[in-house]
């Protein structure tokens, strides 16, 4: 089960990264070009929200069943996890930063819906989605990804 979850989590991450990149660049392009916010922009930002939420659900299940997540903290203790960079990445840093990523995407999506003008919608999405993208890129375990 853990291997299947890791497989799904790893390959779904490619889709998440692609969609969040697309949504971020779309928001930045819309903001700087001052174009009107349309149905396509709404769908792109919504799809980014959906795929990140699916990924975080898979990741949370994986966190509790994987030997590198919560089980590792329970087995060796938090002090030992924090001393080992690989343990720390999988048990603390990656989950925490990815939860923050999903929070920023959720806040950005929710706040942009309340804006009346296209410029405000794109600005809100651009700010929150860019922060989320930077956070996401900072904690992807690149050495295990390729």
Coordinates of C-alpha atoms in Angstrom, one line a residue:
X1 CA 0.0 0.0 0.0
X2 CA 2.8 2.4 0.9
X3 CA 4.5 1.8 -2.4
X4 CA 1.3 2.5 -4.4
X5 CA 0.6 5.7 -2.4
X6 CA 4.2 6.9 -3.0
X7 CA 3.8 6.1 -6.7
X8 CA 0.6 8.1 -7.0
X9 CA 1.9 10.9 -4.8
X10 CA 5.1 11.2 -6.8
X11 CA 3.5 11.2 -10.2
X12 CA 0.5 13.3 -9.3
X13 CA 3.1 15.9 -8.1
X14 CA 4.2 16.4 -11.7
X15 CA 0.6 17.4 -12.6
X16 CA 0.4 19.6 -9.6
X17 CA 3.6 21.4 -10.4
X18 CA 2.6 21.8 -14.0
X19 CA -0.9 23.2 -13.2
X20 CA 0.4 25.5 -10.4
X21 CA 3.1 26.9 -12.8
X22 CA 0.4 27.4 -15.4
X23 CA -1.9 29.1 -13.0
X24 CA 0.8 31.3 -11.6
X25 CA 2.1 32.4 -15.0
X26 CA -1.5 33.0 -16.2
X27 CA -2.2 35.2 -13.2
X28 CA 1.1 37.1 -13.6
X29 CA 0.4 37.6 -17.4
X30 CA -3.1 38.7 -16.7
X31 CA -2.0 41.2 -14.1
X32 CA 0.8 42.7 -16.2
X33 CA -1.1 42.8 -19.5
X34 CA -4.2 44.2 -17.7
X35 CA -6.5 41.9 -19.7
X36 CA -10.0 41.0 -18.6
X37 CA -10.5 38.1 -16.3
X38 CA -12.5 35.3 -18.1
X39 CA -13.8 31.8 -17.7
X40 CA -10.5 30.3 -18.8
X41 CA -8.7 32.1 -16.0
X42 CA -11.3 31.0 -13.5
X43 CA -10.9 27.3 -14.6
X44 CA -7.1 27.4 -14.5
X45 CA -7.1 28.8 -11.0
X46 CA -9.8 26.4 -9.9
X47 CA -7.9 23.4 -11.4
X48 CA -4.8 24.4 -9.5
X49 CA -6.8 24.5 -6.3
X50 CA -8.4 21.1 -7.0
X51 CA -5.1 19.2 -7.9
X52 CA -3.3 20.7 -4.9
X53 CA -6.0 19.6 -2.5
X54 CA -6.1 16.1 -3.9
X55 CA -2.3 16.0 -3.6
X56 CA -2.4 17.1 0.1
X57 CA -4.9 14.4 0.9
X58 CA -2.7 11.7 -0.7
X59 CA 0.3 13.2 1.1
X60 CA -1.4 13.2 4.5
X61 CA -2.4 9.6 4.2
X62 CA 1.1 8.7 3.1
X63 CA 2.6 10.7 6.0
X64 CA 0.8 8.5 8.5
X65 CA 1.5 5.1 6.8
X66 CA 5.0 5.7 5.4
X67 CA 8.0 4.7 7.5
X68 CA 9.6 8.1 6.7
X69 CA 6.7 10.2 8.1
X70 CA 5.0 10.1 11.5
X71 CA 6.2 6.5 12.1
X72 CA 9.8 7.6 11.9
X73 CA 9.2 10.3 14.5
X74 CA 7.5 7.8 16.8
X75 CA 10.3 5.2 16.3
X76 CA 13.5 7.3 16.7
X77 CA 12.1 10.5 18.4
X78 CA 11.9 14.1 17.2
X79 CA 15.4 15.0 18.3
X80 CA 16.9 12.3 16.1
X81 CA 14.7 13.2 13.2
X82 CA 15.7 16.9 13.4
X83 CA 19.4 15.9 13.4
X84 CA 19.2 13.8 10.2
X85 CA 18.5 16.0 7.1
X86 CA 16.7 13.2 5.2
X87 CA 14.5 12.3 8.1
X88 CA 13.8 16.0 8.7
X89 CA 12.9 16.6 5.1
X90 CA 10.3 13.8 4.9
X91 CA 8.9 14.0 8.4
X92 CA 8.8 17.8 9.0
X93 CA 9.9 20.2 6.3
X94 CA 8.2 18.7 3.2
X95 CA 4.8 18.1 4.9
X96 CA 4.8 21.5 6.7
X97 CA 5.8 23.5 3.6
X98 CA 3.3 21.7 1.3
X99 CA 0.5 22.3 3.8
X100 CA 1.5 26.0 3.7
X101 CA 1.5 25.8 -0.1
X102 CA -2.1 24.5 -0.2
X103 CA -3.1 27.2 2.4
X104 CA -1.7 30.0 0.2
X105 CA -3.4 28.6 -2.9
X106 CA -6.7 28.3 -1.0
X107 CA -6.5 31.8 0.4
X108 CA -5.6 33.3 -3.0
X109 CA -8.4 31.5 -4.7
X110 CA -11.0 32.5 -2.1
X111 CA -9.9 36.1 -2.0
X112 CA -9.8 36.5 -5.8
X113 CA -13.5 35.6 -6.0
X114 CA -14.4 38.6 -3.8
X115 CA -12.7 41.1 -6.1
X116 CA -14.9 42.9 -8.6
X117 CA -12.3 44.1 -11.1
X118 CA -10.1 41.9 -13.3
X119 CA -6.9 43.6 -12.2
X120 CA -7.7 42.9 -8.5
X121 CA -8.5 39.2 -9.3
X122 CA -5.2 38.7 -11.2
X123 CA -3.2 40.6 -8.6
X124 CA -4.6 38.4 -5.7
X125 CA -4.0 35.2 -7.7
X126 CA -0.5 36.3 -8.8
X127 CA 0.6 37.1 -5.2
X128 CA -0.7 34.0 -3.5
X129 CA 0.0 31.5 -6.2
X130 CA 3.6 32.8 -6.6
X131 CA 4.2 32.5 -2.9
X132 CA 2.7 28.9 -3.1
X133 CA 4.9 28.0 -6.1
X134 CA 8.1 29.3 -4.5
X135 CA 7.3 27.3 -1.3
X136 CA 6.5 24.2 -3.3
X137 CA 9.7 24.4 -5.3
X138 CA 11.7 24.9 -2.1
X139 CA 10.7 21.5 -0.5
X140 CA 10.3 19.1 -3.4
X141 CA 12.8 16.3 -2.8
X142 CA 14.6 16.8 -6.1
X143 CA 17.1 14.1 -5.6
X144 CA 14.4 11.4 -5.4
X145 CA 12.2 13.0 -8.1
X146 CA 14.2 12.4 -11.2

